[in-house]
mmCIF file of C-alpha atoms in Angstrom:
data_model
loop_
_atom_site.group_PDB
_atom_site.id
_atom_site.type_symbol
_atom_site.label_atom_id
_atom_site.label_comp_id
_atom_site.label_asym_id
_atom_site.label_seq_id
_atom_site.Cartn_x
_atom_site.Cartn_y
_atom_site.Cartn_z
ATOM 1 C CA UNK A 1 -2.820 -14.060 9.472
ATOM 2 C CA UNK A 2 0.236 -11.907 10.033
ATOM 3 C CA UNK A 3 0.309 -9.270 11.952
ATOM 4 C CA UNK A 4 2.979 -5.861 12.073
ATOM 5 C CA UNK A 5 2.901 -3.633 15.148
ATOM 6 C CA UNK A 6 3.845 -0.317 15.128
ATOM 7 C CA UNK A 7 3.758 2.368 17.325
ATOM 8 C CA UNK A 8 1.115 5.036 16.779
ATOM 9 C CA UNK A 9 3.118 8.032 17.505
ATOM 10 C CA UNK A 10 6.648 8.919 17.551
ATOM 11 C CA UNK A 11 7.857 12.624 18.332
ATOM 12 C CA UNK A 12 11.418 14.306 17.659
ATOM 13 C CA UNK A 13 12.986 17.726 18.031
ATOM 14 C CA UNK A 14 14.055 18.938 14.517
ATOM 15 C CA UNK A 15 17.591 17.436 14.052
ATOM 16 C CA UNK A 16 17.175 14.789 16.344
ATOM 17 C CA UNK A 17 17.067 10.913 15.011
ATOM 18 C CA UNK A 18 13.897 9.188 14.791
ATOM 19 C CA UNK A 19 13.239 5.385 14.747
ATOM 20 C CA UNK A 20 10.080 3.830 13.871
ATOM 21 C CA UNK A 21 9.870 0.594 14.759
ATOM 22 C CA UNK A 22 7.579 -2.670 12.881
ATOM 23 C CA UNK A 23 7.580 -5.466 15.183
ATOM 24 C CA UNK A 24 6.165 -9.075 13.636
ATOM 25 C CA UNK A 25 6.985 -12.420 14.117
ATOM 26 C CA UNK A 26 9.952 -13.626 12.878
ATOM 27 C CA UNK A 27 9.845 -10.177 10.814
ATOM 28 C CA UNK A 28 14.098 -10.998 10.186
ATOM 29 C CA UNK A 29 13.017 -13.256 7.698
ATOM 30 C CA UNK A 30 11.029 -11.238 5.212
ATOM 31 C CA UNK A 31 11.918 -8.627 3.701
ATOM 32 C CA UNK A 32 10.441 -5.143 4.994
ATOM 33 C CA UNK A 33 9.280 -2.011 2.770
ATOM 34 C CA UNK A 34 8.473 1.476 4.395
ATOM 35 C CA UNK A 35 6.211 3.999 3.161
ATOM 36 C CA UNK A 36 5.673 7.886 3.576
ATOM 37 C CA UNK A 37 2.444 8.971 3.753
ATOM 38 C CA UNK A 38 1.542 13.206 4.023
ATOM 39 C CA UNK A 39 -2.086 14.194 4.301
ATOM 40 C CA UNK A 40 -3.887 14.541 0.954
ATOM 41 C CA UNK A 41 -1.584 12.301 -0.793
ATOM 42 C CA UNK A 42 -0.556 8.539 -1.830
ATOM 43 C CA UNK A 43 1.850 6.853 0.170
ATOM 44 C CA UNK A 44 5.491 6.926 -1.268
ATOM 45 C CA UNK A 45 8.415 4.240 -0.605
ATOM 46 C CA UNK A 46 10.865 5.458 1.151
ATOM 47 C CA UNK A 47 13.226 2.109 2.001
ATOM 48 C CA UNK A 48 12.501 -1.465 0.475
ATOM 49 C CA UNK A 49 14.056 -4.338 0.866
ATOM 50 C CA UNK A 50 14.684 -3.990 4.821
ATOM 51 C CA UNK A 51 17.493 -0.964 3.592
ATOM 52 C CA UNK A 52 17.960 0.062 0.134
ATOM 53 C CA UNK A 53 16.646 3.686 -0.691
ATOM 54 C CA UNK A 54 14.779 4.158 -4.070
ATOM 55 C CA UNK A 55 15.794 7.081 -6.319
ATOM 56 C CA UNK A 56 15.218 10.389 -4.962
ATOM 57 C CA UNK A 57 15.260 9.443 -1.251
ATOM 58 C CA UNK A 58 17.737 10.993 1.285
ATOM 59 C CA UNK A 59 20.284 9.354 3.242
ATOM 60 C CA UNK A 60 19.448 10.260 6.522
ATOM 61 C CA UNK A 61 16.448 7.830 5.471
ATOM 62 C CA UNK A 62 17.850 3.943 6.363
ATOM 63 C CA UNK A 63 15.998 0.688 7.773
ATOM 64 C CA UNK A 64 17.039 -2.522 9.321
ATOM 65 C CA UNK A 65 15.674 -5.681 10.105
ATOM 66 C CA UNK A 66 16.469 -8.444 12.464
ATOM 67 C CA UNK A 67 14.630 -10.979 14.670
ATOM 68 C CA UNK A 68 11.200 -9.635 15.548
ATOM 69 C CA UNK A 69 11.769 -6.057 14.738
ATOM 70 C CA UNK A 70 12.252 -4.246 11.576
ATOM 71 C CA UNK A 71 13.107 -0.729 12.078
ATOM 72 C CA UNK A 72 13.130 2.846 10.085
ATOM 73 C CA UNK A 73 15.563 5.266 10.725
ATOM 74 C CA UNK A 74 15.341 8.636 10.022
ATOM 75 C CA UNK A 75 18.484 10.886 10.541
ATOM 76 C CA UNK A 76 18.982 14.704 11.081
ATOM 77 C CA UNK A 77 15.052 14.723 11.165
ATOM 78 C CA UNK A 78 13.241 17.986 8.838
ATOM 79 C CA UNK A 79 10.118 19.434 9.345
ATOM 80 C CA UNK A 80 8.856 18.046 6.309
ATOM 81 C CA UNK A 81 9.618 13.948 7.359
ATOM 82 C CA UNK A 82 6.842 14.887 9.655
ATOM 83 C CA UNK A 83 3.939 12.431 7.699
ATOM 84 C CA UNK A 84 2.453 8.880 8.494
ATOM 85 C CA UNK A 85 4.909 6.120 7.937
ATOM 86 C CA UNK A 86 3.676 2.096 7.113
ATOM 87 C CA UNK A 87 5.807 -1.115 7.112
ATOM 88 C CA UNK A 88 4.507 -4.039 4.948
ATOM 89 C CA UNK A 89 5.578 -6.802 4.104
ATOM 90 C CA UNK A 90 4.486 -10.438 2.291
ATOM 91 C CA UNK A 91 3.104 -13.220 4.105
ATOM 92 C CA UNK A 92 3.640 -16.014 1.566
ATOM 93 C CA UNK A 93 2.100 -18.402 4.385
ATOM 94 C CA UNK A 94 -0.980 -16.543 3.691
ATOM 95 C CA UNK A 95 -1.774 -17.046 0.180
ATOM 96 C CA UNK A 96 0.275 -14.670 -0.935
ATOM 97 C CA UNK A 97 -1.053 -11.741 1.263
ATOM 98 C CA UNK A 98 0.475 -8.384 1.768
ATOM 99 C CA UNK A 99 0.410 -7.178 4.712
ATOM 100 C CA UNK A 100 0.706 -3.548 6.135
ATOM 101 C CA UNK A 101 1.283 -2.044 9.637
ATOM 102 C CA UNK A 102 -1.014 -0.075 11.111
ATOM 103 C CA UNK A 103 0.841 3.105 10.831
ATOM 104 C CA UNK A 104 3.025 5.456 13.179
ATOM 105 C CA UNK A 105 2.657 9.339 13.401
ATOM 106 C CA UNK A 106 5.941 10.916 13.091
ATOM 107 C CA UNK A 107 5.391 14.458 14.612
ATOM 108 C CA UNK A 108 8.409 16.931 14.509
ATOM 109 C CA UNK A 109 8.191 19.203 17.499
ATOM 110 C CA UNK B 1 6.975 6.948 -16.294
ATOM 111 C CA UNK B 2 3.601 4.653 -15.769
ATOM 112 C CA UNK B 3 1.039 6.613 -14.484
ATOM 113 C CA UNK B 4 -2.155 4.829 -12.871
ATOM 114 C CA UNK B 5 -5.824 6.514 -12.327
ATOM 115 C CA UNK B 6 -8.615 6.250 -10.446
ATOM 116 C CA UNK B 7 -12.071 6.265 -12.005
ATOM 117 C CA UNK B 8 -15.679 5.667 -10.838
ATOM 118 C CA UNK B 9 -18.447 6.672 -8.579
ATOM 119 C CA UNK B 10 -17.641 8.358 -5.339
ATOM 120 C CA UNK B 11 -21.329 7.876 -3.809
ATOM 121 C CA UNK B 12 -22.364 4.274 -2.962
ATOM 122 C CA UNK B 13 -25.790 3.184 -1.149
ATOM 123 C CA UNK B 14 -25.111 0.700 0.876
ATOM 124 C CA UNK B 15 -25.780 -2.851 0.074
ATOM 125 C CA UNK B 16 -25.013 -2.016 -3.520
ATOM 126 C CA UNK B 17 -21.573 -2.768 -5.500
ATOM 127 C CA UNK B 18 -18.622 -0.380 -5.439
ATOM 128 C CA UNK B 19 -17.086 -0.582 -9.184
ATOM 129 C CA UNK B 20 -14.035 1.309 -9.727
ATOM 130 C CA UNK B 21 -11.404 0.659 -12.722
ATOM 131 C CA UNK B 22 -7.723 1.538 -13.025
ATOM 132 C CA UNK B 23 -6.382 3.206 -16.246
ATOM 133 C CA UNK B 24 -2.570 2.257 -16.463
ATOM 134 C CA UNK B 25 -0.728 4.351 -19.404
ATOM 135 C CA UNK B 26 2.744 4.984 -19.969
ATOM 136 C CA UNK B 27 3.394 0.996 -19.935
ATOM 137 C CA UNK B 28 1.303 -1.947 -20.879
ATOM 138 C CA UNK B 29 -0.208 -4.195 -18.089
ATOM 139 C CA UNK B 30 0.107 -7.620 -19.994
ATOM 140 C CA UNK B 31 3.940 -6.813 -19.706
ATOM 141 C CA UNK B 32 3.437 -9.649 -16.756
ATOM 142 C CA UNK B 33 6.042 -7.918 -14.844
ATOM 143 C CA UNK B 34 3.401 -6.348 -12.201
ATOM 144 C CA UNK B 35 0.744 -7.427 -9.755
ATOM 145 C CA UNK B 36 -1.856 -4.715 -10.800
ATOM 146 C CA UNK B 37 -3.495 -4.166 -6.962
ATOM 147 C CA UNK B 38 -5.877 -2.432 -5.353
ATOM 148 C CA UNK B 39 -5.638 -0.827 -1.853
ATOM 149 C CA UNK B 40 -7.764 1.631 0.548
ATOM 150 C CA UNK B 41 -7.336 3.731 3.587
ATOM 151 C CA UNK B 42 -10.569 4.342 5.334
ATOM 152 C CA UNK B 43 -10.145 8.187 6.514
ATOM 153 C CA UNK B 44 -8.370 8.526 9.336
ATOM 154 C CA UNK B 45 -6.724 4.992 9.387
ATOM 155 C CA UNK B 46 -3.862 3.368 7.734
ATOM 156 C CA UNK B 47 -3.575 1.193 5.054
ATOM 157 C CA UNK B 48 -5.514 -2.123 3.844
ATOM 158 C CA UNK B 49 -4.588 -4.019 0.933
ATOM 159 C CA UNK B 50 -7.760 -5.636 -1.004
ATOM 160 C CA UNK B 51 -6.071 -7.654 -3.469
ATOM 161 C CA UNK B 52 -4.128 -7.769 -6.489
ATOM 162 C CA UNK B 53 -4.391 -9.454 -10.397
ATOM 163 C CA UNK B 54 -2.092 -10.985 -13.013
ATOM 164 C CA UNK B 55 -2.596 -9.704 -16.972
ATOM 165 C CA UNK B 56 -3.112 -13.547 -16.966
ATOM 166 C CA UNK B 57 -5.752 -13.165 -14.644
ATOM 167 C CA UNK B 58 -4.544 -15.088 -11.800
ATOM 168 C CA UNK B 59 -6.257 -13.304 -8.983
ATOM 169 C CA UNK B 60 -4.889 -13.381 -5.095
ATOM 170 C CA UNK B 61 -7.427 -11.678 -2.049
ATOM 171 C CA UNK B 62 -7.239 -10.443 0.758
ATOM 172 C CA UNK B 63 -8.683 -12.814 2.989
ATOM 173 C CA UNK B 64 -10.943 -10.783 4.999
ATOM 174 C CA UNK B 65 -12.761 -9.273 2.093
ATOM 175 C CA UNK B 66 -12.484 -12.230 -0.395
ATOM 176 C CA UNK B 67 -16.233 -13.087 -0.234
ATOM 177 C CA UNK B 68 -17.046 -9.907 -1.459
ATOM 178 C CA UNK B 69 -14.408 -8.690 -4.073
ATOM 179 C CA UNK B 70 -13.609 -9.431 -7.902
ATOM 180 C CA UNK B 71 -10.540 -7.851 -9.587
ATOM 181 C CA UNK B 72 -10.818 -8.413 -13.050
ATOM 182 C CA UNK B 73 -8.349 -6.970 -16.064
ATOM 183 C CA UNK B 74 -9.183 -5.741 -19.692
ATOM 184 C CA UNK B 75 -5.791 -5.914 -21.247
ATOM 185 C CA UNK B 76 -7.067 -4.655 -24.558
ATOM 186 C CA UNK B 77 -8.007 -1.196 -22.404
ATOM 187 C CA UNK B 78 -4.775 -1.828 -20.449
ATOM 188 C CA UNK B 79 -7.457 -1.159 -17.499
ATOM 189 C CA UNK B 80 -8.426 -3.275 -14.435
ATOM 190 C CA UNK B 81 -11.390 -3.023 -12.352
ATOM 191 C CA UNK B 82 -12.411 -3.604 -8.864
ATOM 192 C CA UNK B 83 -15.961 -4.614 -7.975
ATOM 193 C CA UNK B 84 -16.634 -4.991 -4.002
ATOM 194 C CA UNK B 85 -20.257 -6.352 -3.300
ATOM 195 C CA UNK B 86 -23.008 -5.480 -0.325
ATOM 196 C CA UNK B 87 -20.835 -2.746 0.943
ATOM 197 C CA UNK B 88 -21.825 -1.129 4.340
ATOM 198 C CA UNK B 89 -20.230 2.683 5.715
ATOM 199 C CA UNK B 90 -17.349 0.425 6.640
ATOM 200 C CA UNK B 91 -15.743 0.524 3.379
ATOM 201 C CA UNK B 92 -15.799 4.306 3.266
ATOM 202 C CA UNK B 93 -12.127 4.790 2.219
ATOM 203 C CA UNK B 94 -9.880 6.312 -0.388
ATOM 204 C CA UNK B 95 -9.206 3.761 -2.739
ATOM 205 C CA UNK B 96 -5.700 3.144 -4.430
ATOM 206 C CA UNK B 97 -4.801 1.042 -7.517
ATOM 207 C CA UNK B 98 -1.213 0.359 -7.677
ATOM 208 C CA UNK B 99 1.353 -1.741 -9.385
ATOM 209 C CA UNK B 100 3.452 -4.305 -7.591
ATOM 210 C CA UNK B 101 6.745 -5.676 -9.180
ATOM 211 C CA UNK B 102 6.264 -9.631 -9.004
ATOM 212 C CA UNK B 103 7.522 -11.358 -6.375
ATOM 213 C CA UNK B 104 8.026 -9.821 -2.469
ATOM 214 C CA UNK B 105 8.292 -6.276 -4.206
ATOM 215 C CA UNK B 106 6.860 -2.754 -2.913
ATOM 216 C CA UNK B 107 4.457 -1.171 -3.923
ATOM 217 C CA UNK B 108 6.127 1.016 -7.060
ATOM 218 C CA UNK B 109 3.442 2.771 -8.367
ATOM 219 C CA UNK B 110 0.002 4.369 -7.293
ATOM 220 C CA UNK B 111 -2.772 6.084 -8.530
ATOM 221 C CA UNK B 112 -3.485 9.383 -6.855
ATOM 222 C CA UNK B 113 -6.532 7.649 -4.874
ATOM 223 C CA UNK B 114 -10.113 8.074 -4.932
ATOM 224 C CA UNK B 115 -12.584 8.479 -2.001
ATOM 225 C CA UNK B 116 -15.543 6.802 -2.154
ATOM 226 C CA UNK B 117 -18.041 7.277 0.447
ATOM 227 C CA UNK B 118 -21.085 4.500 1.397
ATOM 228 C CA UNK B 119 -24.026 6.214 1.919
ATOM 229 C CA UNK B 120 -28.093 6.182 1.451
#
């Protein structure tokens, strides 16, 4: 099955740029969504489609996606981006199978 | 807006069958533009998906837990239901149903979650 990677924790200083990265095989080739997740509540997309931002997110939210590594952005970083953040993708080689990373920590210092 | 809710037991003995069904209003689920799926998040860890359904009832699973799960729709409800078998503490989680445009889409829409907790 396929797998996504991410890093359990990232920290940044308040203002500071944060990248999250979501590392899979041959990840370029699929396209990658990112989710928000704060304590308490249901995760919320925050970038789909390796870089387009639904309704209602910020800029200084962006993604990108090449070779092995997807990766989320996060510019001019607020205390409140501080939350859980998941990648996921589909794995059509797997029966149609979606597939989520395991999750990376984003703590704002 | 389509809004999506949770219903259903939140105490399981294990061995026995976790039922929980989805109420979707706001938008009909034989519109056959959405995979109508179900997800959990054990506490404390991230995100699984469990499977998803077609209003035609085409079913996908995940893999790992496809001996054990049915998803199963009532359109004339516009409800779907989950129904995991011989469940240990294991699948302890907050489940999610959630709606999936078709094709490689995000997930779009979620319920609010329920917890259900696997215990004698």
């Amino acid at each position: 099955s396929y797998v996504l990677t991410q890093p359990p924790s990232v920290s940044v200083a308040p203002g500071q740029t944060a990248r999250i990265t979501c590392g899979g095989n041959n990840i370029g080739s699929k396209s990658v969504h990112w989710y928000q997740q704060k304590p308490g509540q249901a995760p919320v997309l925050v970038v789909y489609d390796d870089s387009d931002r639904p309704s209602g997110i910020p800029e200084r939210f962006s993604g990108s996606n090449s070779g092995n590594t997807a990766t989320l952005t996060i510019s001019r970083v607020e205390a409140g981006d501080e939350a859980d953040y998941y990648c996921q993708v589909w794995d059509s080689s797997s029966d149609h199978l979606v597939v989520f990373g395991g999750g990376t920590k984003l703590t704002v210092l | 807006q389509v809004q999506l809710q949770e219903s259903g037991p939140g105490l399981v003995k294990p061995s026995q069958t976790l039922s929980l069904t989805c109420t979707v209003s706001g938008g009909s689920i034989s519109s056959g533009d959405y995979y109508w799926s179900w997800i959990r998040q054990p506490p404390g860890k991230g995100l699984e998906w469990i499977g998803y359904i077609y209003y035609s009832g085409s079913t996908y699973y995940n893999p790992s837990l496809k001996s054990r799960v049915t998803i199963s729709v009532d359109t004339s409800k516009n409800q779907f239901s989950l129904k995991l078998s011989s469940v240990t503490a294991a699948d302890t989680a907050v489940y999610y149903c959630a709606r999936v445009l078709v094709g490689a889409n995000p997930v779009t829409g979620w319920g609010q979650g329920t917890l259900v907790t696997v215990s004698s």
